[in-house]
mmCIF file with all atom_site columns, C-alpha atoms and ligand atoms in Angstrom:
data_model
loop_
_atom_site.group_PDB
_atom_site.id
_atom_site.type_symbol
_atom_site.label_atom_id
_atom_site.label_alt_id
_atom_site.label_comp_id
_atom_site.label_asym_id
_atom_site.label_entity_id
_atom_site.label_seq_id
_atom_site.pdbx_PDB_ins_code
_atom_site.Cartn_x
_atom_site.Cartn_y
_atom_site.Cartn_z
_atom_site.occupancy
_atom_site.B_iso_or_equiv
_atom_site.pdbx_formal_charge
_atom_site.auth_seq_id
_atom_site.auth_comp_id
_atom_site.auth_asym_id
_atom_site.auth_atom_id
_atom_site.pdbx_PDB_model_num
ATOM   1   C CA  . MET N 1 1   ? 95.878  100.862 96.154  1.00 93.00 ? 13  MET N CA  1
ATOM   2   C CA  . LYS N 1 2   ? 99.597  100.457 95.534  1.00 96.00 ? 14  LYS N CA  1
ATOM   3   C CA  . ILE N 1 3   ? 100.687 96.936  94.714  1.00 97.00 ? 15  ILE N CA  1
ATOM   4   C CA  . LEU N 1 4   ? 104.062 95.487  93.767  1.00 97.00 ? 16  LEU N CA  1
ATOM   5   C CA  . LEU N 1 5   ? 104.476 92.243  91.842  1.00 98.00 ? 17  LEU N CA  1
ATOM   6   C CA  . ILE N 1 6   ? 107.782 90.486  92.357  1.00 98.00 ? 18  ILE N CA  1
ATOM   7   C CA  . GLY N 1 7   ? 109.010 87.266  90.770  1.00 96.00 ? 19  GLY N CA  1
ATOM   8   C CA  . ILE N 1 8   ? 111.455 85.822  88.283  1.00 93.00 ? 20  ILE N CA  1
ATOM   9   C CA  . GLN N 1 9   ? 110.838 86.276  84.608  1.00 88.00 ? 21  GLN N CA  1
ATOM   10  C CA  . GLY N 1 10  ? 108.083 83.870  83.567  1.00 89.00 ? 22  GLY N CA  1
ATOM   11  C CA  . ALA N 1 11  ? 106.393 83.933  86.981  1.00 94.00 ? 23  ALA N CA  1
ATOM   12  C CA  . GLY N 1 12  ? 103.238 85.480  85.514  1.00 94.00 ? 24  GLY N CA  1
ATOM   13  C CA  . LYS N 1 13  ? 103.622 89.035  86.824  1.00 96.00 ? 25  LYS N CA  1
ATOM   14  C CA  . SER N 1 14  ? 102.288 90.779  83.744  1.00 94.00 ? 26  SER N CA  1
ATOM   15  C CA  . THR N 1 15  ? 99.344  88.365  83.357  1.00 96.00 ? 27  THR N CA  1
ATOM   16  C CA  . GLN N 1 16  ? 98.348  88.880  86.986  1.00 98.00 ? 28  GLN N CA  1
ATOM   17  C CA  . GLY N 1 17  ? 99.113  92.602  86.850  1.00 98.00 ? 29  GLY N CA  1
ATOM   18  C CA  . LYS N 1 18  ? 96.730  93.146  83.953  1.00 97.00 ? 30  LYS N CA  1
ATOM   19  C CA  . LEU N 1 19  ? 93.968  91.098  85.619  1.00 98.00 ? 31  LEU N CA  1
ATOM   20  C CA  . LEU N 1 20  ? 94.359  93.021  88.863  1.00 97.00 ? 32  LEU N CA  1
ATOM   21  C CA  . SER N 1 21  ? 94.384  96.301  87.023  1.00 97.00 ? 33  SER N CA  1
ATOM   22  C CA  . GLU N 1 22  ? 91.020  95.504  85.421  1.00 97.00 ? 34  GLU N CA  1
ATOM   23  C CA  . LYS N 1 23  ? 89.489  94.234  88.621  1.00 96.00 ? 35  LYS N CA  1
ATOM   24  C CA  . LEU N 1 24  ? 90.720  97.013  90.916  1.00 96.00 ? 36  LEU N CA  1
ATOM   25  C CA  . HIS N 1 25  ? 90.564  99.856  88.349  1.00 96.00 ? 37  HIS N CA  1
ATOM   26  C CA  . VAL N 1 26  ? 94.149  100.785 89.099  1.00 96.00 ? 38  VAL N CA  1
ATOM   27  C CA  . PRO N 1 27  ? 96.677  101.313 86.274  1.00 97.00 ? 39  PRO N CA  1
ATOM   28  C CA  . TYR N 1 28  ? 99.298  98.676  85.512  1.00 97.00 ? 40  TYR N CA  1
ATOM   29  C CA  . LEU N 1 29  ? 102.888 99.720  84.970  1.00 96.00 ? 41  LEU N CA  1
ATOM   30  C CA  . SER N 1 30  ? 105.861 97.529  84.094  1.00 96.00 ? 42  SER N CA  1
ATOM   31  C CA  . THR N 1 31  ? 109.438 98.779  84.186  1.00 95.00 ? 43  THR N CA  1
ATOM   32  C CA  . GLY N 1 32  ? 110.332 96.128  81.593  1.00 93.00 ? 44  GLY N CA  1
ATOM   33  C CA  . HIS N 1 33  ? 107.798 97.724  79.192  1.00 92.00 ? 45  HIS N CA  1
ATOM   34  C CA  . ILE N 1 34  ? 109.096 101.204 79.935  1.00 93.00 ? 46  ILE N CA  1
ATOM   35  C CA  . PHE N 1 35  ? 112.669 100.141 79.211  1.00 94.00 ? 47  PHE N CA  1
ATOM   36  C CA  . ARG N 1 36  ? 111.671 98.230  76.058  1.00 93.00 ? 48  ARG N CA  1
ATOM   37  C CA  . ASP N 1 37  ? 110.014 101.434 74.755  1.00 92.00 ? 49  ASP N CA  1
ATOM   38  C CA  . ILE N 1 38  ? 113.107 103.485 75.524  1.00 93.00 ? 50  ILE N CA  1
ATOM   39  C CA  . ALA N 1 39  ? 115.284 100.816 73.851  1.00 94.00 ? 51  ALA N CA  1
ATOM   40  C CA  . LYS N 1 40  ? 113.368 101.361 70.585  1.00 94.00 ? 52  LYS N CA  1
ATOM   41  C CA  . GLU N 1 41  ? 114.405 105.011 70.430  1.00 95.00 ? 53  GLU N CA  1
ATOM   42  C CA  . HIS N 1 42  ? 117.316 105.820 68.122  1.00 95.00 ? 54  HIS N CA  1
ATOM   43  C CA  . THR N 1 43  ? 119.086 107.871 70.760  1.00 95.00 ? 55  THR N CA  1
ATOM   44  C CA  . PRO N 1 44  ? 122.237 107.263 72.820  1.00 95.00 ? 56  PRO N CA  1
ATOM   45  C CA  . LEU N 1 45  ? 120.022 106.437 75.828  1.00 93.00 ? 57  LEU N CA  1
ATOM   46  C CA  . GLY N 1 46  ? 117.947 104.023 73.708  1.00 95.00 ? 58  GLY N CA  1
ATOM   47  C CA  . ARG N 1 47  ? 121.045 102.202 72.458  1.00 96.00 ? 59  ARG N CA  1
ATOM   48  C CA  . TYR N 1 48  ? 122.525 102.072 75.957  1.00 95.00 ? 60  TYR N CA  1
ATOM   49  C CA  . ILE N 1 49  ? 119.347 100.582 77.490  1.00 95.00 ? 61  ILE N CA  1
ATOM   50  C CA  . LYS N 1 50  ? 118.950 98.109  74.606  1.00 94.00 ? 62  LYS N CA  1
ATOM   51  C CA  . GLU N 1 51  ? 122.456 96.770  75.049  1.00 94.00 ? 63  GLU N CA  1
ATOM   52  C CA  . ILE N 1 52  ? 121.993 96.211  78.792  1.00 94.00 ? 64  ILE N CA  1
ATOM   53  C CA  . MET N 1 53  ? 118.572 94.599  78.341  1.00 92.00 ? 65  MET N CA  1
ATOM   54  C CA  . ASN N 1 54  ? 119.693 92.229  75.609  1.00 90.00 ? 66  ASN N CA  1
ATOM   55  C CA  . SER N 1 55  ? 122.478 90.950  77.840  1.00 88.00 ? 67  SER N CA  1
ATOM   56  C CA  . GLY N 1 56  ? 120.015 90.269  80.679  1.00 87.00 ? 68  GLY N CA  1
ATOM   57  C CA  . PHE N 1 57  ? 121.702 92.732  83.038  1.00 92.00 ? 69  PHE N CA  1
ATOM   58  C CA  . LEU N 1 58  ? 119.892 95.305  85.166  1.00 94.00 ? 70  LEU N CA  1
ATOM   59  C CA  . ILE N 1 59  ? 119.690 98.983  84.294  1.00 96.00 ? 71  ILE N CA  1
ATOM   60  C CA  . PRO N 1 60  ? 121.695 100.960 86.899  1.00 96.00 ? 72  PRO N CA  1
ATOM   61  C CA  . ASP N 1 61  ? 119.696 101.920 90.005  1.00 97.00 ? 73  ASP N CA  1
ATOM   62  C CA  . SER N 1 62  ? 120.121 105.681 89.600  1.00 95.00 ? 74  SER N CA  1
ATOM   63  C CA  . LYS N 1 63  ? 118.667 105.634 86.080  1.00 95.00 ? 75  LYS N CA  1
ATOM   64  C CA  . THR N 1 64  ? 115.876 103.214 87.043  1.00 96.00 ? 76  THR N CA  1
ATOM   65  C CA  . LEU N 1 65  ? 114.862 105.258 90.099  1.00 96.00 ? 77  LEU N CA  1
ATOM   66  C CA  . LYS N 1 66  ? 114.805 108.467 88.068  1.00 95.00 ? 78  LYS N CA  1
ATOM   67  C CA  . ILE N 1 67  ? 112.647 106.977 85.302  1.00 93.00 ? 79  ILE N CA  1
ATOM   68  C CA  . VAL N 1 68  ? 110.207 105.219 87.667  1.00 93.00 ? 80  VAL N CA  1
ATOM   69  C CA  . SER N 1 69  ? 109.799 108.363 89.737  1.00 93.00 ? 81  SER N CA  1
ATOM   70  C CA  . GLU N 1 70  ? 109.079 110.407 86.590  1.00 92.00 ? 82  GLU N CA  1
ATOM   71  C CA  . TYR N 1 71  ? 106.323 107.948 85.625  1.00 90.00 ? 83  TYR N CA  1
ATOM   72  C CA  . LEU N 1 72  ? 104.768 107.677 89.056  1.00 91.00 ? 84  LEU N CA  1
ATOM   73  C CA  . HIS N 1 73  ? 104.460 111.448 89.323  1.00 91.00 ? 85  HIS N CA  1
ATOM   74  C CA  . ARG N 1 74  ? 102.043 111.411 86.401  1.00 94.00 ? 86  ARG N CA  1
ATOM   75  C CA  . PRO N 1 75  ? 98.444  112.163 87.416  1.00 95.00 ? 87  PRO N CA  1
ATOM   76  C CA  . GLU N 1 76  ? 97.143  108.754 86.290  1.00 94.00 ? 88  GLU N CA  1
ATOM   77  C CA  . TYR N 1 77  ? 99.197  107.035 88.992  1.00 94.00 ? 89  TYR N CA  1
ATOM   78  C CA  . GLU N 1 78  ? 98.210  109.432 91.753  1.00 90.00 ? 90  GLU N CA  1
ATOM   79  C CA  . LYS N 1 79  ? 95.627  107.114 93.312  1.00 89.00 ? 91  LYS N CA  1
ATOM   80  C CA  . GLY N 1 80  ? 97.648  103.952 92.928  1.00 94.00 ? 92  GLY N CA  1
ATOM   81  C CA  . TYR N 1 81  ? 99.218  101.428 90.603  1.00 96.00 ? 93  TYR N CA  1
ATOM   82  C CA  . ILE N 1 82  ? 100.129 97.817  90.040  1.00 97.00 ? 94  ILE N CA  1
ATOM   83  C CA  . LEU N 1 83  ? 103.867 97.876  89.548  1.00 97.00 ? 95  LEU N CA  1
ATOM   84  C CA  . ASP N 1 84  ? 105.614 94.952  87.829  1.00 97.00 ? 96  ASP N CA  1
ATOM   85  C CA  . GLY N 1 85  ? 109.398 94.554  87.795  1.00 95.00 ? 97  GLY N CA  1
ATOM   86  C CA  . PHE N 1 86  ? 110.332 97.205  90.347  1.00 96.00 ? 98  PHE N CA  1
ATOM   87  C CA  . PRO N 1 87  ? 112.040 97.363  92.831  1.00 97.00 ? 99  PRO N CA  1
ATOM   88  C CA  . ARG N 1 88  ? 114.556 94.768  91.764  1.00 96.00 ? 100 ARG N CA  1
ATOM   89  C CA  . THR N 1 89  ? 117.461 95.616  94.042  1.00 97.00 ? 101 THR N CA  1
ATOM   90  C CA  . LEU N 1 90  ? 117.620 96.416  97.745  1.00 96.00 ? 102 LEU N CA  1
ATOM   91  C CA  . HIS N 1 91  ? 118.858 99.909  96.930  1.00 96.00 ? 103 HIS N CA  1
ATOM   92  C CA  . GLN N 1 92  ? 115.814 100.537 94.717  1.00 97.00 ? 104 GLN N CA  1
ATOM   93  C CA  . ALA N 1 93  ? 113.507 99.267  97.496  1.00 96.00 ? 105 ALA N CA  1
ATOM   94  C CA  . GLU N 1 94  ? 115.141 101.447 100.134 1.00 94.00 ? 106 GLU N CA  1
ATOM   95  C CA  . GLU N 1 95  ? 115.025 104.561 97.977  1.00 93.00 ? 107 GLU N CA  1
ATOM   96  C CA  . PHE N 1 96  ? 111.436 103.911 96.943  1.00 92.00 ? 108 PHE N CA  1
ATOM   97  C CA  . GLU N 1 97  ? 109.369 104.679 100.007 1.00 76.00 ? 109 GLU N CA  1
ATOM   98  C CA  . ASN N 1 98  ? 106.000 105.155 98.484  1.00 74.00 ? 110 ASN N CA  1
ATOM   99  C CA  . GLY N 1 99  ? 103.513 103.826 100.992 1.00 84.00 ? 111 GLY N CA  1
ATOM   100 C CA  . ILE N 1 100 ? 102.819 100.603 99.153  1.00 92.00 ? 112 ILE N CA  1
ATOM   101 C CA  . ASP N 1 101 ? 99.977  98.415  100.418 1.00 94.00 ? 113 ASP N CA  1
ATOM   102 C CA  . HIS N 1 102 ? 101.172 94.957  99.406  1.00 96.00 ? 114 HIS N CA  1
ATOM   103 C CA  . ALA N 1 103 ? 104.156 93.300  97.751  1.00 97.00 ? 115 ALA N CA  1
ATOM   104 C CA  . PHE N 1 104 ? 103.115 90.006  96.150  1.00 98.00 ? 116 PHE N CA  1
ATOM   105 C CA  . TYR N 1 105 ? 105.853 87.501  95.456  1.00 98.00 ? 117 TYR N CA  1
ATOM   106 C CA  . LEU N 1 106 ? 104.788 85.072  92.727  1.00 98.00 ? 118 LEU N CA  1
ATOM   107 C CA  . GLU N 1 107 ? 106.971 82.116  93.547  1.00 98.00 ? 119 GLU N CA  1
ATOM   108 C CA  . VAL N 1 108 ? 107.924 79.694  90.763  1.00 96.00 ? 120 VAL N CA  1
ATOM   109 C CA  . SER N 1 109 ? 110.976 77.469  90.507  1.00 96.00 ? 121 SER N CA  1
ATOM   110 C CA  . ASP N 1 110 ? 113.781 78.366  88.092  1.00 94.00 ? 122 ASP N CA  1
ATOM   111 C CA  . LYS N 1 111 ? 113.023 75.172  86.194  1.00 92.00 ? 123 LYS N CA  1
ATOM   112 C CA  . GLU N 1 112 ? 109.345 76.044  85.731  1.00 92.00 ? 124 GLU N CA  1
ATOM   113 C CA  . ALA N 1 113 ? 110.212 79.602  84.632  1.00 90.00 ? 125 ALA N CA  1
ATOM   114 C CA  . LEU N 1 114 ? 112.732 78.369  82.054  1.00 88.00 ? 126 LEU N CA  1
ATOM   115 C CA  . TRP N 1 115 ? 110.202 75.869  80.758  1.00 86.00 ? 127 TRP N CA  1
ATOM   116 C CA  . ARG N 1 116 ? 107.492 78.534  80.394  1.00 86.00 ? 128 ARG N CA  1
ATOM   117 C CA  . LEU N 1 117 ? 109.803 81.040  78.698  1.00 82.00 ? 129 LEU N CA  1
ATOM   118 C CA  . SER N 1 118 ? 111.014 78.478  76.181  1.00 78.00 ? 130 SER N CA  1
ATOM   119 C CA  . TYR N 1 119 ? 107.430 78.147  74.981  1.00 73.00 ? 131 TYR N CA  1
ATOM   120 C CA  . ARG N 1 120 ? 106.419 81.770  75.222  1.00 71.00 ? 132 ARG N CA  1
ATOM   121 C CA  . GLU N 1 121 ? 105.254 83.005  71.840  1.00 57.00 ? 133 GLU N CA  1
ATOM   122 C CA  . GLY N 1 122 ? 103.226 85.636  70.040  1.00 53.00 ? 134 GLY N CA  1
ATOM   123 C CA  . GLU N 1 123 ? 101.533 88.265  72.178  1.00 53.00 ? 135 GLU N CA  1
ATOM   124 C CA  . GLU N 1 124 ? 102.969 86.831  75.373  1.00 60.00 ? 136 GLU N CA  1
ATOM   125 C CA  . ALA N 1 125 ? 106.510 87.200  74.116  1.00 60.00 ? 137 ALA N CA  1
ATOM   126 C CA  . ASP N 1 126 ? 105.678 90.824  73.266  1.00 61.00 ? 138 ASP N CA  1
ATOM   127 C CA  . GLY N 1 127 ? 108.141 90.816  70.354  1.00 60.00 ? 139 GLY N CA  1
ATOM   128 C CA  . ARG N 1 128 ? 110.971 90.667  72.825  1.00 65.00 ? 140 ARG N CA  1
ATOM   129 C CA  . GLU N 1 129 ? 114.501 90.708  71.509  1.00 69.00 ? 141 GLU N CA  1
ATOM   130 C CA  . ASP N 1 130 ? 115.921 90.264  74.987  1.00 76.00 ? 142 ASP N CA  1
ATOM   131 C CA  . GLU N 1 131 ? 114.601 86.734  75.512  1.00 75.00 ? 143 GLU N CA  1
ATOM   132 C CA  . THR N 1 132 ? 117.621 84.697  74.487  1.00 79.00 ? 144 THR N CA  1
ATOM   133 C CA  . LEU N 1 133 ? 118.341 81.704  76.708  1.00 82.00 ? 145 LEU N CA  1
ATOM   134 C CA  . LYS N 1 134 ? 121.575 83.337  77.839  1.00 83.00 ? 146 LYS N CA  1
ATOM   135 C CA  . ALA N 1 135 ? 119.781 86.551  78.876  1.00 84.00 ? 147 ALA N CA  1
ATOM   136 C CA  . ILE N 1 136 ? 117.017 84.615  80.628  1.00 85.00 ? 148 ILE N CA  1
ATOM   137 C CA  . ARG N 1 137 ? 119.570 82.596  82.629  1.00 87.00 ? 149 ARG N CA  1
ATOM   138 C CA  . LYS N 1 138 ? 121.361 85.813  83.569  1.00 88.00 ? 150 LYS N CA  1
ATOM   139 C CA  . ARG N 1 139 ? 118.074 87.363  84.752  1.00 88.00 ? 151 ARG N CA  1
ATOM   140 C CA  . ILE N 1 140 ? 117.318 84.344  86.927  1.00 91.00 ? 152 ILE N CA  1
ATOM   141 C CA  . GLU N 1 141 ? 120.794 84.496  88.427  1.00 92.00 ? 153 GLU N CA  1
ATOM   142 C CA  . LEU N 1 142 ? 120.416 88.215  89.134  1.00 91.00 ? 154 LEU N CA  1
ATOM   143 C CA  . PHE N 1 143 ? 117.005 87.623  90.678  1.00 94.00 ? 155 PHE N CA  1
ATOM   144 C CA  . HIS N 1 144 ? 118.551 85.364  93.317  1.00 94.00 ? 156 HIS N CA  1
ATOM   145 C CA  . GLU N 1 145 ? 121.438 87.725  93.891  1.00 95.00 ? 157 GLU N CA  1
ATOM   146 C CA  . HIS N 1 146 ? 119.693 91.118  93.876  1.00 94.00 ? 158 HIS N CA  1
ATOM   147 C CA  . THR N 1 147 ? 115.928 90.646  94.170  1.00 95.00 ? 159 THR N CA  1
ATOM   148 C CA  . LYS N 1 148 ? 115.788 88.050  96.965  1.00 95.00 ? 160 LYS N CA  1
ATOM   149 C CA  . PRO N 1 149 ? 116.982 90.775  99.415  1.00 96.00 ? 161 PRO N CA  1
ATOM   150 C CA  . VAL N 1 150 ? 114.027 92.898  98.206  1.00 97.00 ? 162 VAL N CA  1
ATOM   151 C CA  . LEU N 1 151 ? 111.696 90.127  99.417  1.00 97.00 ? 163 LEU N CA  1
ATOM   152 C CA  . GLU N 1 152 ? 113.375 90.267  102.821 1.00 96.00 ? 164 GLU N CA  1
ATOM   153 C CA  . HIS N 1 153 ? 112.941 94.044  102.875 1.00 96.00 ? 165 HIS N CA  1
ATOM   154 C CA  . TYR N 1 154 ? 109.169 93.771  102.401 1.00 96.00 ? 166 TYR N CA  1
ATOM   155 C CA  . ARG N 1 155 ? 108.920 90.799  104.747 1.00 96.00 ? 167 ARG N CA  1
ATOM   156 C CA  . HIS N 1 156 ? 110.573 92.915  107.401 1.00 95.00 ? 168 HIS N CA  1
ATOM   157 C CA  . HIS N 1 157 ? 108.046 95.706  106.734 1.00 94.00 ? 169 HIS N CA  1
ATOM   158 C CA  . ARG N 1 158 ? 105.185 93.152  106.912 1.00 94.00 ? 170 ARG N CA  1
ATOM   159 C CA  . LYS N 1 159 ? 104.109 93.889  103.364 1.00 95.00 ? 171 LYS N CA  1
ATOM   160 C CA  . LEU N 1 160 ? 105.187 90.656  101.706 1.00 97.00 ? 172 LEU N CA  1
ATOM   161 C CA  . ILE N 1 161 ? 102.635 88.058  100.626 1.00 97.00 ? 173 ILE N CA  1
ATOM   162 C CA  . THR N 1 162 ? 103.987 84.934  98.928  1.00 98.00 ? 174 THR N CA  1
ATOM   163 C CA  . ILE N 1 163 ? 101.752 83.222  96.392  1.00 98.00 ? 175 ILE N CA  1
ATOM   164 C CA  . ASN N 1 164 ? 102.423 79.861  94.782  1.00 98.00 ? 176 ASN N CA  1
ATOM   165 C CA  . GLY N 1 165 ? 102.906 80.924  91.146  1.00 97.00 ? 177 GLY N CA  1
ATOM   166 C CA  . GLU N 1 166 ? 102.746 77.365  89.826  1.00 96.00 ? 178 GLU N CA  1
ATOM   167 C CA  . GLN N 1 167 ? 98.949  77.232  89.954  1.00 96.00 ? 179 GLN N CA  1
ATOM   168 C CA  . THR N 1 168 ? 96.421  78.180  87.276  1.00 96.00 ? 180 THR N CA  1
ATOM   169 C CA  . ILE N 1 169 ? 96.118  81.843  86.319  1.00 97.00 ? 181 ILE N CA  1
ATOM   170 C CA  . GLU N 1 170 ? 92.623  81.961  87.802  1.00 97.00 ? 182 GLU N CA  1
ATOM   171 C CA  . LYS N 1 171 ? 93.633  80.371  91.100  1.00 98.00 ? 183 LYS N CA  1
ATOM   172 C CA  . ILE N 1 172 ? 96.530  82.784  91.523  1.00 98.00 ? 184 ILE N CA  1
ATOM   173 C CA  . HIS N 1 173 ? 94.306  85.754  90.725  1.00 98.00 ? 185 HIS N CA  1
ATOM   174 C CA  . ASN N 1 174 ? 91.686  84.598  93.240  1.00 98.00 ? 186 ASN N CA  1
ATOM   175 C CA  . GLU N 1 175 ? 94.290  84.102  95.951  1.00 98.00 ? 187 GLU N CA  1
ATOM   176 C CA  . ILE N 1 176 ? 95.673  87.577  95.417  1.00 98.00 ? 188 ILE N CA  1
ATOM   177 C CA  . MET N 1 177 ? 92.165  89.075  95.560  1.00 97.00 ? 189 MET N CA  1
ATOM   178 C CA  . GLU N 1 178 ? 91.431  87.121  98.771  1.00 96.00 ? 190 GLU N CA  1
ATOM   179 C CA  . LYS N 1 179 ? 94.575  88.421  100.412 1.00 96.00 ? 191 LYS N CA  1
ATOM   180 C CA  . ILE N 1 180 ? 93.748  91.990  99.440  1.00 95.00 ? 192 ILE N CA  1
ATOM   181 C CA  . LYS N 1 181 ? 90.266  91.618  100.948 1.00 93.00 ? 193 LYS N CA  1
ATOM   182 C CA  . GLN N 1 182 ? 91.586  90.014  104.147 1.00 90.00 ? 194 GLN N CA  1
ATOM   183 C CA  . GLU N 1 183 ? 94.208  92.692  104.661 1.00 81.00 ? 195 GLU N CA  1
ATOM   184 C CA  . GLY N 1 184 ? 91.686  95.427  103.989 1.00 72.00 ? 196 GLY N CA  1
ATOM   185 C CA  . LYS N 1 185 ? 89.489  94.321  106.902 1.00 55.00 ? 197 LYS N CA  1
HETATM 186 P P1  . AMP H 2 .   ? 111.277 92.468  82.584  1.00 94.81 ? 221 AMP H P1  1
HETATM 187 O O1  . AMP H 2 .   ? 110.328 92.742  81.458  1.00 94.81 ? 221 AMP H O1  1
HETATM 188 O O2  . AMP H 2 .   ? 110.701 92.837  83.923  1.00 94.81 ? 221 AMP H O2  1
HETATM 189 O O3  . AMP H 2 .   ? 111.817 91.074  82.542  1.00 94.81 ? 221 AMP H O3  1
HETATM 190 O O4  . AMP H 2 .   ? 112.522 93.448  82.368  1.00 94.81 ? 221 AMP H O4  1
HETATM 191 C C1  . AMP H 2 .   ? 113.342 93.359  81.239  1.00 94.81 ? 221 AMP H C1  1
HETATM 192 C C2  . AMP H 2 .   ? 114.668 94.076  81.483  1.00 94.81 ? 221 AMP H C2  1
HETATM 193 O O5  . AMP H 2 .   ? 114.422 95.460  81.801  1.00 94.81 ? 221 AMP H O5  1
HETATM 194 C C3  . AMP H 2 .   ? 115.494 93.558  82.641  1.00 94.81 ? 221 AMP H C3  1
HETATM 195 O O6  . AMP H 2 .   ? 116.270 92.439  82.294  1.00 94.81 ? 221 AMP H O6  1
HETATM 196 C C4  . AMP H 2 .   ? 116.360 94.771  82.966  1.00 94.81 ? 221 AMP H C4  1
HETATM 197 O O7  . AMP H 2 .   ? 117.408 94.928  82.013  1.00 94.81 ? 221 AMP H O7  1
HETATM 198 C C5  . AMP H 2 .   ? 115.381 95.919  82.759  1.00 94.81 ? 221 AMP H C5  1
HETATM 199 N N1  . AMP H 2 .   ? 114.667 96.236  84.005  1.00 94.81 ? 221 AMP H N1  1
HETATM 200 C C6  . AMP H 2 .   ? 113.324 96.136  84.238  1.00 94.81 ? 221 AMP H C6  1
HETATM 201 N N2  . AMP H 2 .   ? 113.020 96.541  85.478  1.00 94.81 ? 221 AMP H N2  1
HETATM 202 C C7  . AMP H 2 .   ? 114.196 96.896  86.064  1.00 94.81 ? 221 AMP H C7  1
HETATM 203 C C8  . AMP H 2 .   ? 114.556 97.384  87.350  1.00 94.81 ? 221 AMP H C8  1
HETATM 204 N N3  . AMP H 2 .   ? 113.639 97.591  88.316  1.00 94.81 ? 221 AMP H N3  1
HETATM 205 N N4  . AMP H 2 .   ? 115.864 97.652  87.597  1.00 94.81 ? 221 AMP H N4  1
HETATM 206 C C9  . AMP H 2 .   ? 116.806 97.454  86.657  1.00 94.81 ? 221 AMP H C9  1
HETATM 207 N N5  . AMP H 2 .   ? 116.541 96.992  85.422  1.00 94.81 ? 221 AMP H N5  1
HETATM 208 C C10 . AMP H 2 .   ? 115.250 96.711  85.119  1.00 94.81 ? 221 AMP H C10 1
#
């Protein structure tokens, strides 16, 4: 089972990704986590990634595609994955033809996302240095500019399922599971 989770920051992708991973026994992978790990390294690449992330900008497509492909070639992802945060641009989506089963769009308004992120703390915030208000606003802006066309890409390929992300965690999880069951019939 290969699932993509798409949505603005604060939409609940990682929460839902982890729940789905447990339920479906498929590993969860987030490009944001991958890049945050690289950003901790005291290397030129680490410093480069950290600077881009802290400003809220996207890592260039070529680098992102290379890193994601390296990860997905690992044996643990052979049978499937729940992928959070990728693809984020149309170019990434077009280059990444990996036989995905479903792309779930967790839809929340910008206002709701900003509200949630302002109160995100502790484990949820994941010790993130890149969550300044300025960076969050930039990410939301880039979502509309670059990631909305990704939604159209998957809609066109009949893979897109939109879920109202402003419901309870449990309700969202149940809806996703229902859709997976329905599509599997
Ligand atoms: P996230 O945790 O998904 O909000 O990602 C945090 C940051 O990692 C983003 O603001 C980007 O700088 C970078 N990033 C994550 N995924 C991607 C991607 N698919 N393409 C480009 N940059 C990404």
